[in-house]
Structure formats: C-alpha cells, structure tokens
Coordinates of C-alpha atoms in Angstrom, one line a residue:
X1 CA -26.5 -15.8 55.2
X2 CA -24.8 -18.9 56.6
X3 CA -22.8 -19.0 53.9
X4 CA -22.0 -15.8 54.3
X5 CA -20.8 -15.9 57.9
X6 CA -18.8 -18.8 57.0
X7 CA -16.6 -16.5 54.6
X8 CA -16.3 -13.9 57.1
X9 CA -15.2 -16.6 59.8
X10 CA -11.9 -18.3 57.5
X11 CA -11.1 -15.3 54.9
X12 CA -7.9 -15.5 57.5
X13 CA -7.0 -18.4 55.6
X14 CA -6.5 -16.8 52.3
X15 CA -2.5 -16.3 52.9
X16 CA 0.4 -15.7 50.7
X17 CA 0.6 -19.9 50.5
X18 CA -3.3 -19.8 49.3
X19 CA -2.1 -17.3 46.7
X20 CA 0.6 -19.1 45.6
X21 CA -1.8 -22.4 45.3
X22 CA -2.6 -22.8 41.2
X23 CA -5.3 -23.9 41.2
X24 CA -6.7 -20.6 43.2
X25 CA -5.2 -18.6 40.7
X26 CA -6.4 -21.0 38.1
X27 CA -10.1 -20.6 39.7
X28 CA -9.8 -16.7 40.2
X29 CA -8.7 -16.7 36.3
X30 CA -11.7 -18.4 35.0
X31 CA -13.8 -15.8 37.4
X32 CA -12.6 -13.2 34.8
X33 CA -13.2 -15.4 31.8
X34 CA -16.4 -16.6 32.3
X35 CA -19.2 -14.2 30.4
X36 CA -21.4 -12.8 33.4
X37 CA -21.4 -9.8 35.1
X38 CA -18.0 -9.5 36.7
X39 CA -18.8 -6.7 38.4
X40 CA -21.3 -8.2 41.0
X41 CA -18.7 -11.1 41.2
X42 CA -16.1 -8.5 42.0
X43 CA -18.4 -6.5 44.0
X44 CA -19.8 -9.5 46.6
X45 CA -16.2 -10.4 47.1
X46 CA -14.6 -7.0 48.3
X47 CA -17.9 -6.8 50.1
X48 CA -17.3 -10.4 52.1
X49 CA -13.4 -9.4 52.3
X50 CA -12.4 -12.2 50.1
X51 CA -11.2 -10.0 47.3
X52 CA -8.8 -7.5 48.9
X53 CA -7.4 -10.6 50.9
X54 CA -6.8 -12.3 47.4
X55 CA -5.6 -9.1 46.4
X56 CA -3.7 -7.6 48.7
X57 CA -2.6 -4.8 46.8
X58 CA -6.3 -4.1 45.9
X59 CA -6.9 -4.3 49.7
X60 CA -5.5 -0.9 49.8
X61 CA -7.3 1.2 48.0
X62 CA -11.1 -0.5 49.5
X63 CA -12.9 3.3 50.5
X64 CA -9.8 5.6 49.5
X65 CA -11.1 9.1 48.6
X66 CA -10.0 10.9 45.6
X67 CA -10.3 14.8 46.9
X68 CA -11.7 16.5 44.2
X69 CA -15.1 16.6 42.2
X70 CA -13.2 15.6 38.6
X71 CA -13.8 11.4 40.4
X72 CA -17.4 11.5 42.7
X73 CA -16.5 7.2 43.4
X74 CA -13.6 6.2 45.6
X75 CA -11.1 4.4 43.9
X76 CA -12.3 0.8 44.6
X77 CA -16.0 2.1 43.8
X78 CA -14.7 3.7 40.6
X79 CA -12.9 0.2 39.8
X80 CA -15.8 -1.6 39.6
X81 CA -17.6 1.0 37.4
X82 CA -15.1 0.7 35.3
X83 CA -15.6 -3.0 34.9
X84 CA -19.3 -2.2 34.7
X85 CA -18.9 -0.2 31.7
X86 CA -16.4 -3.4 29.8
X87 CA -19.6 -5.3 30.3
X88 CA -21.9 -2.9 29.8
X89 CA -19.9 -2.3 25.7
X90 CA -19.9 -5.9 25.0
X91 CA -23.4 -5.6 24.5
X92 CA -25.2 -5.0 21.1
X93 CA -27.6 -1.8 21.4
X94 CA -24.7 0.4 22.7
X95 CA -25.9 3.4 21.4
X96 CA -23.6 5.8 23.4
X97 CA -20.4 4.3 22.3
X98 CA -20.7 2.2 19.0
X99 CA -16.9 1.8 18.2
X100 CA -16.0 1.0 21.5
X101 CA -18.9 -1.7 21.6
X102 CA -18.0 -3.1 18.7
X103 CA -14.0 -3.3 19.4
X104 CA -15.0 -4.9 23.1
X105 CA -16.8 -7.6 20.9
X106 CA -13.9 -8.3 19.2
X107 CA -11.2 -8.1 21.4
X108 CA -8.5 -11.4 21.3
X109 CA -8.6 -11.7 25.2
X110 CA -11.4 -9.8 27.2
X111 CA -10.0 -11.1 30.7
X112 CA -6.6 -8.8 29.7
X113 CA -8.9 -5.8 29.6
X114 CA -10.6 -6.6 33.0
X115 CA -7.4 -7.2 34.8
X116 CA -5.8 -3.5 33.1
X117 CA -9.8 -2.2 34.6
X118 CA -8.8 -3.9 38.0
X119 CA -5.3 -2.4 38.2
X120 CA -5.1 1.1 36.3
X121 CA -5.8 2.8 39.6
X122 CA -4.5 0.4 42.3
X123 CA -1.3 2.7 42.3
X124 CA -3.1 6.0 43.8
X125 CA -2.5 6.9 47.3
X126 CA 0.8 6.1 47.5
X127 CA 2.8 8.4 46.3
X128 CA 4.5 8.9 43.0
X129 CA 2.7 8.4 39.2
X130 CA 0.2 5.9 40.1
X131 CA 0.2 4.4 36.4
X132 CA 4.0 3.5 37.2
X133 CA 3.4 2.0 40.3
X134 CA 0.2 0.1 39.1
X135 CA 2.6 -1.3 36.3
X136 CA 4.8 -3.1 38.6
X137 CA 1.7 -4.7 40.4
X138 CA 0.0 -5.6 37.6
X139 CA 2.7 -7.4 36.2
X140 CA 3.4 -9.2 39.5
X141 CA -0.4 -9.9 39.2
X142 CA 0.2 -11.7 35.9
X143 CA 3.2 -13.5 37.4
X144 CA 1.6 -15.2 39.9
X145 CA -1.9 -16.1 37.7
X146 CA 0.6 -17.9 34.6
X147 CA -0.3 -15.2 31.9
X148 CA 2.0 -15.4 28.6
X149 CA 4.8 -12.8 28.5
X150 CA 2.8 -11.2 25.3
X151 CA -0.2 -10.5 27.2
X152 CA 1.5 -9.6 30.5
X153 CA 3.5 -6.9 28.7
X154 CA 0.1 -5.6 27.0
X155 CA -1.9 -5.6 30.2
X156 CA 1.3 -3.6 32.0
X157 CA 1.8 -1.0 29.1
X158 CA -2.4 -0.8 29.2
X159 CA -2.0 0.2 33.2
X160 CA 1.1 2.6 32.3
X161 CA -0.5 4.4 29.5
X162 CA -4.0 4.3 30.4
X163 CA -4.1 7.8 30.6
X164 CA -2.2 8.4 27.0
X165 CA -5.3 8.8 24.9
X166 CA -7.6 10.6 26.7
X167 CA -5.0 13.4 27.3
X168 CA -3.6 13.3 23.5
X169 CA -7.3 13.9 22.2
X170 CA -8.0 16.8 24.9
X171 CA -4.7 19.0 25.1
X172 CA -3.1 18.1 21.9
X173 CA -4.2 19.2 17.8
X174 CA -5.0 16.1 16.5
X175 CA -6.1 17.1 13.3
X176 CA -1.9 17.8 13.1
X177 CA -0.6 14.6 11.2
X178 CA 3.0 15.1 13.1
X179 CA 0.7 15.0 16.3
X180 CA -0.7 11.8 15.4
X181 CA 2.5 10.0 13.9
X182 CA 4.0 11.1 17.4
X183 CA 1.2 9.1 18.8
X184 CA 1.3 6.1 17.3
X185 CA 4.9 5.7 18.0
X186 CA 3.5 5.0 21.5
X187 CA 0.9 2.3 20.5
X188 CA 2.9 0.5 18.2
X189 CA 0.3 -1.9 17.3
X190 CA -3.2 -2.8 16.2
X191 CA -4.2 -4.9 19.2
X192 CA -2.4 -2.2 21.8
X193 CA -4.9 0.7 20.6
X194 CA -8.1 -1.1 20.2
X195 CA -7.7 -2.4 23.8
X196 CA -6.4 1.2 25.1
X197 CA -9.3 2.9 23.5
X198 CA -11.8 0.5 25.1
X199 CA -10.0 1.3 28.3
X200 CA -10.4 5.1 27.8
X201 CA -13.9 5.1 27.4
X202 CA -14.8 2.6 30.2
X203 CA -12.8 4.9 32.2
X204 CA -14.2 7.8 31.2
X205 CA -17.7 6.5 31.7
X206 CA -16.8 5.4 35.5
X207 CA -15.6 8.3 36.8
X208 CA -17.7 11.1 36.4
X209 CA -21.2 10.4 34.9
X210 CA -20.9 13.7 33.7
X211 CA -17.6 13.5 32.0
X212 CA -18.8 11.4 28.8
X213 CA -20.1 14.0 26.2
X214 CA -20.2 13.9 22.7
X215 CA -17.8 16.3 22.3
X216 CA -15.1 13.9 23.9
X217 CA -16.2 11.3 21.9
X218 CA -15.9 12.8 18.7
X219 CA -12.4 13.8 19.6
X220 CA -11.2 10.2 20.7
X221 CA -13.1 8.6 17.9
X222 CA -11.0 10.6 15.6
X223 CA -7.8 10.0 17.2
X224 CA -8.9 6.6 17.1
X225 CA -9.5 6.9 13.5
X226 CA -6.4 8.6 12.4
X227 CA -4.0 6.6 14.4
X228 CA -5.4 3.1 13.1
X229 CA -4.8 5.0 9.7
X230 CA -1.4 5.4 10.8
X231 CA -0.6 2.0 11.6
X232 CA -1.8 0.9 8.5
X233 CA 0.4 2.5 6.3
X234 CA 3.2 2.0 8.6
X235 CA 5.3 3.6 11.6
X236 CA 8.6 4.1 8.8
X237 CA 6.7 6.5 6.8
X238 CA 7.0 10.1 8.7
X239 CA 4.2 12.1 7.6
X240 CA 4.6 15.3 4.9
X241 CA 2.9 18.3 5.8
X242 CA 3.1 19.7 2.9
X243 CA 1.9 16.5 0.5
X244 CA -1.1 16.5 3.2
X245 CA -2.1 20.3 2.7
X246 CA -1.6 20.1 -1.2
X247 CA -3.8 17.2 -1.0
X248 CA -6.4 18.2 1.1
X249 CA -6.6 22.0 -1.2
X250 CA -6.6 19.2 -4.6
X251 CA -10.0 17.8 -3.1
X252 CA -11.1 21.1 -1.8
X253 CA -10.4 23.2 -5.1
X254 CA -12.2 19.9 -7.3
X255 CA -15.5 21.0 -4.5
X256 CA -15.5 24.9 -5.2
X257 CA -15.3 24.4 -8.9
X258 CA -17.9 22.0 -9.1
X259 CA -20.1 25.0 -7.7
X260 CA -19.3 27.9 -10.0
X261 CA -15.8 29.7 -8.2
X262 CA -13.0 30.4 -10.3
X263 CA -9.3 29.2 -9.5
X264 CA -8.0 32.1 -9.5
X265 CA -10.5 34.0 -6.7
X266 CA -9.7 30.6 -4.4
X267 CA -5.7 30.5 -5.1
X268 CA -5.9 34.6 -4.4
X269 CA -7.6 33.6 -1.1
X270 CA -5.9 30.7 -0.2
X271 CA -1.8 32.5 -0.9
X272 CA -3.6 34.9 2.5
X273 CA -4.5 31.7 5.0
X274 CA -1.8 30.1 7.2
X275 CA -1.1 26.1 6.0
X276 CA -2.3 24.9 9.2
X277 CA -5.6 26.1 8.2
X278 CA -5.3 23.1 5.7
X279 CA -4.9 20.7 8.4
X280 CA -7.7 21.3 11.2
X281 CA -10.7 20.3 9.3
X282 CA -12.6 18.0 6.6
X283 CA -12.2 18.8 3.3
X284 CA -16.0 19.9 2.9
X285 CA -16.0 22.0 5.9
X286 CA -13.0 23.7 4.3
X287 CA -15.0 24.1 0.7
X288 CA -17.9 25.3 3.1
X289 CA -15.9 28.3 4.7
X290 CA -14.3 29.1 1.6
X291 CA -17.2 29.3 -0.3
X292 CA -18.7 31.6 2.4
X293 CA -16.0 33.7 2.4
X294 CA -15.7 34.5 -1.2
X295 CA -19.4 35.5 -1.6
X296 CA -18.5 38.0 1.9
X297 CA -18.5 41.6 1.8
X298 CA -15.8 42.1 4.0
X299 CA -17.5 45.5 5.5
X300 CA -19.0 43.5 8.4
X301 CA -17.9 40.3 10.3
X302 CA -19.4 37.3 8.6
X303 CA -20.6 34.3 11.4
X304 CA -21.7 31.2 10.8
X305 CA -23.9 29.2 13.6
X306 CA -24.6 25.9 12.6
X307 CA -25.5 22.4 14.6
X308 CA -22.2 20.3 15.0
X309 CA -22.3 16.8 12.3
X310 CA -24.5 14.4 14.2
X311 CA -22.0 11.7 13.6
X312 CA -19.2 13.7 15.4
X313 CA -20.4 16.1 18.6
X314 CA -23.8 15.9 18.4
X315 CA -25.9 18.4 20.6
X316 CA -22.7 21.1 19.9
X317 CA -22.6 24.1 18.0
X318 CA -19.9 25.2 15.7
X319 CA -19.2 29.2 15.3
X320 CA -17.1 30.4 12.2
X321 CA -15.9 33.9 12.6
X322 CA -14.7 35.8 9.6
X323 CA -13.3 39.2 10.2
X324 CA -10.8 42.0 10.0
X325 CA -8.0 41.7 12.1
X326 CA -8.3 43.8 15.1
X327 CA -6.7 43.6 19.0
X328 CA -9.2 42.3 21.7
X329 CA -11.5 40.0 19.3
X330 CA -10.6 37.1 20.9
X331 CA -11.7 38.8 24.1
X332 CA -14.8 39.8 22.8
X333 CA -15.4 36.7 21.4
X334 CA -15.1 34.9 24.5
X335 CA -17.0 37.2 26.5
X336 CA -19.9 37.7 24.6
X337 CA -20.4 33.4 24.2
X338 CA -20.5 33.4 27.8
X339 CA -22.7 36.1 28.4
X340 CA -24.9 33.9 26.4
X341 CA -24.0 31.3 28.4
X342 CA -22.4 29.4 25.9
X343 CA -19.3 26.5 27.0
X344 CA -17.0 26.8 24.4
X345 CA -14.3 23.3 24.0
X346 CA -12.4 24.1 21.4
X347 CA -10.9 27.5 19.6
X348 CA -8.4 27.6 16.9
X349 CA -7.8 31.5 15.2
X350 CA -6.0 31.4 11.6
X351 CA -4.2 34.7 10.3
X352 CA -4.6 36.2 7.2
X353 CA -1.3 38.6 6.0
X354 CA -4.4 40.9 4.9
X355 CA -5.1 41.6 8.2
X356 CA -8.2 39.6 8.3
X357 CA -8.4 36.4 10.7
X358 CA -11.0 33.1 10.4
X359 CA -11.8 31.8 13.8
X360 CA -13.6 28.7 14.7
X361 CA -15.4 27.8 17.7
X362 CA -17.2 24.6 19.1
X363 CA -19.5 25.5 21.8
X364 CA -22.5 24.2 24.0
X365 CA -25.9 25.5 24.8
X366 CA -26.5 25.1 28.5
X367 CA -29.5 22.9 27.3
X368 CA -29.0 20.6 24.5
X369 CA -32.5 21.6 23.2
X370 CA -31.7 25.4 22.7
X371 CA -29.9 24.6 19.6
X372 CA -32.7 26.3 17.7
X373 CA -32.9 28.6 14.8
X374 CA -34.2 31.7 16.8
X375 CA -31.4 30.9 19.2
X376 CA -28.6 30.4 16.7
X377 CA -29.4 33.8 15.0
X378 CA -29.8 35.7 18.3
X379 CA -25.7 34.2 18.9
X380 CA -25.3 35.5 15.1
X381 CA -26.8 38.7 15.5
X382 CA -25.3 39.4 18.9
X383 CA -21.4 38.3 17.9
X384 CA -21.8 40.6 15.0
X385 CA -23.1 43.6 17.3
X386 CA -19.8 43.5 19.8
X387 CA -17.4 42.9 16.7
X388 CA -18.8 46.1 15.1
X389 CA -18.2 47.8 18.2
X390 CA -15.0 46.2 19.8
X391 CA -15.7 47.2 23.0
X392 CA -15.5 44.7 25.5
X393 CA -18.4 43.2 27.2
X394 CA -18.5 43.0 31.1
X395 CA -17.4 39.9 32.1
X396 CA -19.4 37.5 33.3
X397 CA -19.9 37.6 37.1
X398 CA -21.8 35.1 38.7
X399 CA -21.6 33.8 42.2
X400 CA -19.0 30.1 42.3
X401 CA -21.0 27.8 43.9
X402 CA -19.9 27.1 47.5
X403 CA -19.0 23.3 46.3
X404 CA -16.1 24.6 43.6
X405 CA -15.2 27.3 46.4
X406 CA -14.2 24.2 48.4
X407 CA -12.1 22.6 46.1
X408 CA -10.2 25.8 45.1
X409 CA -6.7 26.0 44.4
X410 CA -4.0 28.0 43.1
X411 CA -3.8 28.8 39.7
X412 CA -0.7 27.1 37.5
X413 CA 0.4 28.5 33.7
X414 CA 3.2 26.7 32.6
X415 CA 4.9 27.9 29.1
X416 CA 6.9 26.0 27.2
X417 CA 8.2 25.3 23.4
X418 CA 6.7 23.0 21.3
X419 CA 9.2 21.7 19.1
X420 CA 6.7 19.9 16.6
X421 CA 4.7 22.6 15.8
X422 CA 7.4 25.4 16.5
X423 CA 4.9 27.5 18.6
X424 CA 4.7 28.4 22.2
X425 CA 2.3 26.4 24.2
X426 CA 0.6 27.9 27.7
X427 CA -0.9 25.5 29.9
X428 CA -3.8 27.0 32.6
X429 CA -4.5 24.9 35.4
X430 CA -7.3 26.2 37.8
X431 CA -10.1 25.9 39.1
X432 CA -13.2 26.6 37.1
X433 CA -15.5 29.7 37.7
X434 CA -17.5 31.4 34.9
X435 CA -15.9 34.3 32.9
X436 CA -12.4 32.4 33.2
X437 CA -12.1 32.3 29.6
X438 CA -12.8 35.7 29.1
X439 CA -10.4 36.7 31.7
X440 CA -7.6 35.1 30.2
X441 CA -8.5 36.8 26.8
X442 CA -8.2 40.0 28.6
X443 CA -4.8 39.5 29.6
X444 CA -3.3 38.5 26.3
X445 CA -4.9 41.6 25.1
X446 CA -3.2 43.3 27.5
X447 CA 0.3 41.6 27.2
X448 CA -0.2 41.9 23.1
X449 CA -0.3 37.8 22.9
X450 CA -1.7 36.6 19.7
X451 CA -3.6 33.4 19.6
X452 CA -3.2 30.5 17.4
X453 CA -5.6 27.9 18.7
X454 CA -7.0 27.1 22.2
X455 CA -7.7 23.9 23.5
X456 CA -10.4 24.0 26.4
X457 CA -10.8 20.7 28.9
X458 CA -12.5 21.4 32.2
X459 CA -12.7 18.1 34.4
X460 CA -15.2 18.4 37.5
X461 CA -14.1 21.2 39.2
X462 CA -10.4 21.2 37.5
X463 CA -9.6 23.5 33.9
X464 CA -7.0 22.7 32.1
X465 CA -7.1 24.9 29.1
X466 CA -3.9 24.9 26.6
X467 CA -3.3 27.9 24.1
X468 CA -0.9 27.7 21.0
X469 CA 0.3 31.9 21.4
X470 CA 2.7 34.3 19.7
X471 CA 4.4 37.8 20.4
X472 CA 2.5 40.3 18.7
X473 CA 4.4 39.6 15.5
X474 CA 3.4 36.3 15.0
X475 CA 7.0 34.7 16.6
X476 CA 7.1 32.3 19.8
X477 CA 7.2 34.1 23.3
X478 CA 11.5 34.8 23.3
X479 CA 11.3 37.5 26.2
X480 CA 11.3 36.1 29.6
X481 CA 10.4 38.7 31.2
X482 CA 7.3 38.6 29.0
X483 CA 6.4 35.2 29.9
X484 CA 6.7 35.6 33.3
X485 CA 4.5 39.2 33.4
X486 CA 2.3 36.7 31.5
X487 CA 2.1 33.6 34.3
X488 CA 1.7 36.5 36.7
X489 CA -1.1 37.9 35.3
X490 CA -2.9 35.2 35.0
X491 CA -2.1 34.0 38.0
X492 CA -3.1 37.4 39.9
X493 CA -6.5 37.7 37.4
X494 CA -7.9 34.2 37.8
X495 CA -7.1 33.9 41.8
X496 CA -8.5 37.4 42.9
X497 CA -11.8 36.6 40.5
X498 CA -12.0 33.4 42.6
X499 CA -11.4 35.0 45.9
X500 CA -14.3 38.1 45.0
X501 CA -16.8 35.9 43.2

C-alpha cells in the first residue's frame, strides 16, 4: 500500500523529458519482452496512473464507451483483453484456437504483436478511421522506444489493417481464387499475415465473448490457409479460373468414377451448373452432391442435413437444397429455417439453364446439442413440405428484446458493382431482429431479384449481410430506378418490422 501511495504521489513526474529518457523506454521495452503476464503488468499500471501518463495517447481512451452491444468492454478494458488473449495462445493446450497458438509460438518478435494489441484501438473517439489515426501513433510510439524501421513499419501496417482479415473472411467469397489473390496483394509477406492473423483472433476473442464461434474460425482459418498458399507460389502469378475449375472437376470426375457413375451422366450434369459452382467447395463435397443428385428423382426437392466437418465449423449444420427452379424459394427457404429457429451464416444458390437450382446453407441450432438425427430429419422433412407447396410461411414474429430496441438504428443497403466477379453486390446494414432474413427474401421476390450467394455476419446487435443479386435474367442490377425501389424497400420493410415488433 505504501508503495502504492508513493506512485500516486510523483506519477506528476512522468513528463515529456521522462519519456524521452532511454533508458525509461529501454525499461518499458523489456516490460513487453519479458515472458509473464503482461496483462496484469499493463493492468496495475493504468490502475496506479503510471501507464496512461507514460502513454499519453493511451491516456485517452482509459473508460471510453464504445455505444453499441457488438464491444461489451470499453476500449482500454477491451485492450487489455486483447493482450490477455496473446498470452493466453502462447500457451500449449489451446484448444479453441490451435493455428493461432501455434503461430503466437512462433512469432520472430512477440513484443511487435503486443504493441499492434496496445495501439489497434487507441485511435477511436476521435474522429475519423481510427486504424489511420492509430497508425500515426503507433509509429511515433516506435520512434521514441528505438524499434528498427522493419519492425516499425510491420507494427504500423498491423494497426492500419487490423481489421483487413476479419472483414475479407466475413463479407467477401473466399473460396473465389481472384478474392484471395486480391488479398494477398495486401499482406505481401509471410511474417505480415501470421502476425495479422494472430491479431484477428486475439481481437476477436476480446471483444465480444460471444463473437468467437466455430463458424468464424473455419472461415479465417481458410483464408489463412489459402492466402499462405498464395504467397508460396508467388504474388506474379494471377490466378486462372478456368485452370482452377478444370482442375477441381479432374479430381472430382477421378471420385465419381471410382464409385460406379458414368462420364457421360456427370459431363451431361455438369454442361447445366454455373462454373462458380466449381469454386465454392472441396472437391469431396462436390463428388458428394453430385453423386446425390444423379441417383435424384427430380419429382420432389432433394435436402441433405448433415453435421458441418468437425475440423472446420463444428457444432454447424450444412443444408443442400436441390430443386426445380421456381420464384420465392429463397423466401421460403429462409422462412421456414427460422421458424425452426435455425441461424443461418452463409447461403450461396447456383443456377442450372434446366431450370433447376442447388442451394447450400450453413446454419446453427439454437443449442449446439440439437444437432441430432430426429432433429435433422424433422429440418428435412419440413423444408421438403413448404417447397412442395411454395407458399410462404408466416414470418417469424417474435418480440425484439428491449436491449436491441435500444440500440436501434436506421437501416443502410448500399449497391454497388463488383468488378472481380462481375455481379451486383447489396450490402444490409441494420439492426438485428428475427425474421430479417426472411424479410429481405420477400422483397427480392417482390422486385424479381435473383440470388447468387448471400453472405450473413451479425455482430452484437449490428447485421451486416451482403447478397451477390441479378435482374431476373440472370444480368447485374442496370435500372436505377430498380435499385433504388430495391434500397427503399428494404429500408421501409426492415424499419417498420423494427418499429411493430
């Protein structure tokens, strides 16, 4: 306690000249080098007010709220949890996050990954792109403590980019090579993405404890996997699409044969699937659905409930709907999984010029238990029941808690081009209530909006939800008075819903 008070009584002293001092800033460096847990350290000085004197800029976010329900810590509580969780993977049973754990082990400099945990917030509060502004400090930071110009540009592009790979793995199709060459431009090298991937996850972890799922992990894990792929061959070598689909039906075709199909029964199917079909998933899960839907009889929907690879989203179920091609099945789709309160996260719908469409869903049970075989069957049985009928189900209607009906806001839908996949992209930003999804089905229904894939994210209380559409005749959305009845609906739909429910 003396001790104590006597920190509290000369912290004054801690100035710009005791800042300056080397071998302070040699002392404070070997705080973050030293194997312990830094977060205490960290923790016992902001508490004394020894830290956010040090640190001036630091100083500044000590109890700043973040308004929303996506972060539950304030920014210099969320810090430290961040730091936590770096400590936390170097450890050896990390059973949650293996590849993360194992890279943190492995990492060149661990004090550069502490100081981009200390500094890829520090920007918030003060107005423009926090990652920008945390940039310049962190640099100055670096400055002033003697690191090497190699690792003070690494720990600034960590801060500016620290949000790079989380967002590429929820909004973007990273099964898309193009997608993933376009990604790896940004990393550049080994060393920059096994230290940004660290950071992700760490992040992740520390702000929300009920952010990390195995859903996101399988998805940064393979963006992980495919970029570091990437970098091995080399950044000068574009990828071909075509090479990769040709490929990909090569191992596929070598699969079905060795089980009895003919060539010509898997060509005849194959000329009637869109390419991008060839890009989304492994090659046995491809050889899986084809093989399903060769032995179909195409009277009656065929679905397929099965338990998501335990290596990849364990505790998720993936949905395979085969079908003809009729308007509103997306709708019903989506309305009947959440009448059985089902969360779907990710959608993708591929056209077949026979009118028939192959749609695949990864969803999750409300209890990770419930992924039984009564329950999978009664999602079967009940899929097939409104896609028989085509009428849509009522949509879902329960009461929004009073917590998300304080944090409401008004519904966003931006449109735009994407040049890479030459398809148009809408982006839904809202707040979430149950039977959004649904609702949004309805109005491309109504608007005749075909959909290529969907991409769901919901973040605490915030859903950001990206949809790859077309016209109804398969072209991108060219008609802006279309895409604005389109925002508009959307807009009106999802914002009464949230003012009735």
């Amino acid at each position: 306690a003396s001790t104590i008070r006597a920190i509290r009584a000369h912290r004054h002293l801690i100035d710009e000249e005791f800042r300056k001092d080397l071998a302070n800033s040699s002392i404070f460096m070997e705080i973050l080098r030293t194997p312990h847990a830094l977060h205490k350290t960290l923790s016992a000085m902001k508490r004394y007010g020894v830290l956010g004197q040090y640190l001036p800029e630091f100083g500044r976010i000590i109890g700043k709220m973040q308004y929303d329900l996506f972060h539950v810590y304030t920014v210099d509580k969320h810090t430290e949890h961040v730091i936590r969780h770096m400590i936390k993977l170097q450890g050896t049973n990390n059973l949650d996050c293996p590849l993360a754990s194992t890279l943190a082990r492995q990492l060149p400099k661990i004090e550069l990954l502490y100081i981009a945990g200390m500094y890829h917030d520090i920007g918030k509060g003060r107005g423009g792109n926090h990652s920008v502004l945390g940039a310049a400090d962190v640099e100055d930071f670096c400055r002033r403590h003697h690191l090497s110009s190699r690792d003070t540009s690494l720990v600034s592009w960590l801060v500016e980019n620290h949000l790079l790979m989380s967002v590429t793995a929820q909004k973007k199709d990273i099964s898309d090579p193009e997608i993933i060459h376009e990604f790896a431009n940004q990393i550049d090298t080994q060393v920059h993405l096994d230290y940004l991937y660290t950071l992700t996850v760490a992040d992740i972890n520390a702000t929300n404890p009920k952010l990390w799922n195995n859903w996101r992990a399988a998805l940064l894990r393979q963006l992980y996997n495919e970029t570091k792929r990437v970098l091995r061959k080399g950044l000068e070598e574009p990828p071909d699409r075509q090479r990769w689909i040709k490929q990909t039906q090569a191992e596929v075709k070598e699969l079905l044969l060795g089980k009895g199909f003919s060539p010509d029964a898997i060509n005849e199917l194959w000329q009637e699937l869109d390419e991008e079909y060839f890009l989304q998933d492994s090659t046995r899960e491809i050889a899986r659905q084809t093989a399903l839907i060769l032995r179909h009889q195409k009277e009656k929907p065929l679905v397929r409930v099965k338990n998501a690879r335990e290596g990849e989203a364990k505790g998720f179920l993936q949905i395979m709907i085969y079908q003809r091609s009729r308007p509103g099945q997306f709708a019903v789709i989506t309305a009947t999984l959440e009448q059985l309160k089902l969360n779907i996260h990710d959608a993708r719908v591929s056209s077949f010029p026979n009118n028939f469409s192959l749609s695949n869903y990864v969803v999750s049970p409300p209890d990770p238990t419930a992924r039984t075989t009564d329950f999978k069957e009664t999602i079967k049985a009940e899929l097939i029941r409104q896609l028989e009928d085509l009428n849509r189900p009522d949509i879902v209607n329960r009461r929004t808690s009073r917590l998300l009906k304080h944090f409401s806001f008004p519904t966003e839908v931006i449109i735009s081009f994407d040049t890479t996949i030459q398809k148009t992209v809408l982006e839904v930003v809202t707040p979430d209530r149950p039977g959004l999804l649904a609702r949004i089905a309805g109005v491309f229904l109504d608007n005749q909006i075909g959909l290529v894939k969907a991409r769901i994210a919901t973040l605490g209380e915030r859903v950001e939800d990206v949809f790859v559409i077309t016209d109804n005749k398969g072209q991108p959305l060219n008609d802006d008075a279309l895409c604005k009845k389109l925002r508009d609906d959307i807009c009106a739909q999802l914002d009464d819903a949230q003012n009735t429910t």
